[in-house]
Coordinates of C-alpha atoms in Angstrom, one line a residue:
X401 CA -124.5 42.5 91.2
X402 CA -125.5 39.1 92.5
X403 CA -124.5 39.0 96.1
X404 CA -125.0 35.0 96.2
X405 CA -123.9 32.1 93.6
X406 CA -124.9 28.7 93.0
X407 CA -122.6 26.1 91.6
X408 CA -122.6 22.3 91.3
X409 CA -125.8 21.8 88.8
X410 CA -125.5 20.1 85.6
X411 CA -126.8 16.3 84.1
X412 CA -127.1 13.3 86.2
X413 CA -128.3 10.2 85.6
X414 CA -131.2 8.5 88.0
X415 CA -130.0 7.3 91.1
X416 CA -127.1 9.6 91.3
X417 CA -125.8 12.5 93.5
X418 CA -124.9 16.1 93.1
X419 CA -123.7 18.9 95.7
X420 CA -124.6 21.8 95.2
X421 CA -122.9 25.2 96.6
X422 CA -124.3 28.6 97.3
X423 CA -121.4 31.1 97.9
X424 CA -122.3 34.6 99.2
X425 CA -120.1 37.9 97.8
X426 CA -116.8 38.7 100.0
X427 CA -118.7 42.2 100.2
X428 CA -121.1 40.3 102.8
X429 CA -120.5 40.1 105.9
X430 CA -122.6 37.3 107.1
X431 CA -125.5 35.5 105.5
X432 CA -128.7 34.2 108.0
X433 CA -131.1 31.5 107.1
X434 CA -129.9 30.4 103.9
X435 CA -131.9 28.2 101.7
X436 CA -132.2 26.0 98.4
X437 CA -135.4 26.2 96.7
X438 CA -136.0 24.9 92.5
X439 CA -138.6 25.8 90.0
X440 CA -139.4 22.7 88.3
X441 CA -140.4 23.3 84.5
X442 CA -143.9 25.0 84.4
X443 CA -144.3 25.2 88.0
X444 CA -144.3 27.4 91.2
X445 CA -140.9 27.6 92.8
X446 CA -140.6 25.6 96.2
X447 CA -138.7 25.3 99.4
X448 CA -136.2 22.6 99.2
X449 CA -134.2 22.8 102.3
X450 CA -133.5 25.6 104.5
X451 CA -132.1 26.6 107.8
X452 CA -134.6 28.4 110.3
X453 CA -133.1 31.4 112.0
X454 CA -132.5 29.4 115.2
X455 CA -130.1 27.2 113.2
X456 CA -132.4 24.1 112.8
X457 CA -133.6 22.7 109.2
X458 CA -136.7 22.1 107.5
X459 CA -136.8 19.9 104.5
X460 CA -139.5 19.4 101.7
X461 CA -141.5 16.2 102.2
X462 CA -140.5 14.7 98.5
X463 CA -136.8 15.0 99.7
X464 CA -136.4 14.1 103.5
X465 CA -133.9 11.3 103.7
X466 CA -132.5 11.8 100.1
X467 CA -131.4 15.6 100.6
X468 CA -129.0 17.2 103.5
X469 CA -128.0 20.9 103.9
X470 CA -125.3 21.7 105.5
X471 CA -123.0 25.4 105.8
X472 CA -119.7 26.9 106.5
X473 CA -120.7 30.0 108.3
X474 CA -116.7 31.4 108.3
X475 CA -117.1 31.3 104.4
X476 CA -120.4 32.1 104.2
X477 CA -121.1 29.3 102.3
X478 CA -124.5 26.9 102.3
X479 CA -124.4 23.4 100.3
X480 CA -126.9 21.1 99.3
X481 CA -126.1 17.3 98.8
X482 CA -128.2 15.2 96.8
X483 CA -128.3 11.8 96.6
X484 CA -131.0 9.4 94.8
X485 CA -131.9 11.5 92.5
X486 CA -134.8 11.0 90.2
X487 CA -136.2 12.6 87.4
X488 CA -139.2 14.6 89.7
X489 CA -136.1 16.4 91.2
X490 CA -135.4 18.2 87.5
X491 CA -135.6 22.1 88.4
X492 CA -133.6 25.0 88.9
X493 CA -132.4 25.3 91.8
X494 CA -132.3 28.5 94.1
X495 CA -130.2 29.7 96.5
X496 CA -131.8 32.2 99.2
X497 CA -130.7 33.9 102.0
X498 CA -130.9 37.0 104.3
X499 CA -127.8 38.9 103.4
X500 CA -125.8 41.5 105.9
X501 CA -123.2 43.9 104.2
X502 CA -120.1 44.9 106.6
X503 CA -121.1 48.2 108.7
X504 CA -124.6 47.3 108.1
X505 CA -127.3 46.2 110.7
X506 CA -130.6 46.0 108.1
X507 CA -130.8 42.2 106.6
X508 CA -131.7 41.9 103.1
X509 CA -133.3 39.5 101.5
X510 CA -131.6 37.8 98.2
X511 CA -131.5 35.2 95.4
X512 CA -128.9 33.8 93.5
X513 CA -129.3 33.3 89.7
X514 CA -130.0 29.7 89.9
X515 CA -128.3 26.5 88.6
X516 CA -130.0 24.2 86.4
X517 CA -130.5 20.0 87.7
X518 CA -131.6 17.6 84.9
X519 CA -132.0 14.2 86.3
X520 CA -132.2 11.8 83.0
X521 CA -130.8 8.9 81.9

């Protein structure tokens, strides 16, 4: 059962914008930490953007002033808006968070199943 999905990928042309959301399972109870990561053809996944667990952000290099993560804790939701995109930013992108279950106290980590950016014109 995936316990976190990604939405908001698809085709967009250079220059464009795209928000992405990562929406955890009503079976959790609160997600900590959440981050976007992508896996660009033939290479290594990456970090993207994520939340530390004292609630600040770090962002890859390639994306600082083009990229912004945001969340809705009460829905346990994280987002990822993307603006100026260029063709470097074409990957799948990962959603990834420390999941807690209601009546649990152990933190788990998990991935969603990805959603696929092309950046092309």
């Amino acid at each position: 059962q995936v316990q976190l999905v990604e939405s908001g990928g698809g085709l967009v042309q250079p220059g464009g914008s795209l928000r992405l959301s990562c929406a955890a399972s009503r079976s959790i109870f609160r997600i900590y930490a959440p981050g976007w990561y992508r896996q660009p053809p033939g290479k290594q996944r990456e970090l993207v953007a994520a939340f530390t667990s004292g609630g600040s952000t770090n962002y890859a290099d390639s994306v600082k002033g083009r990229f912004t993560i945001s969340r809705d804790t009460a829905k346990n939701t994280v987002y990822l808006q993307m603006n100026r995109l260029t063709p470097e930013d074409t990957a799948v992108y990962y959603c990834h968070a420390d999941i807690r279950y209601y009546g649990s106290t152990v933190n788990l980590g998990s991935w969603g199943q990805g959603t696929q950016v092309t950046v092309s014109s």
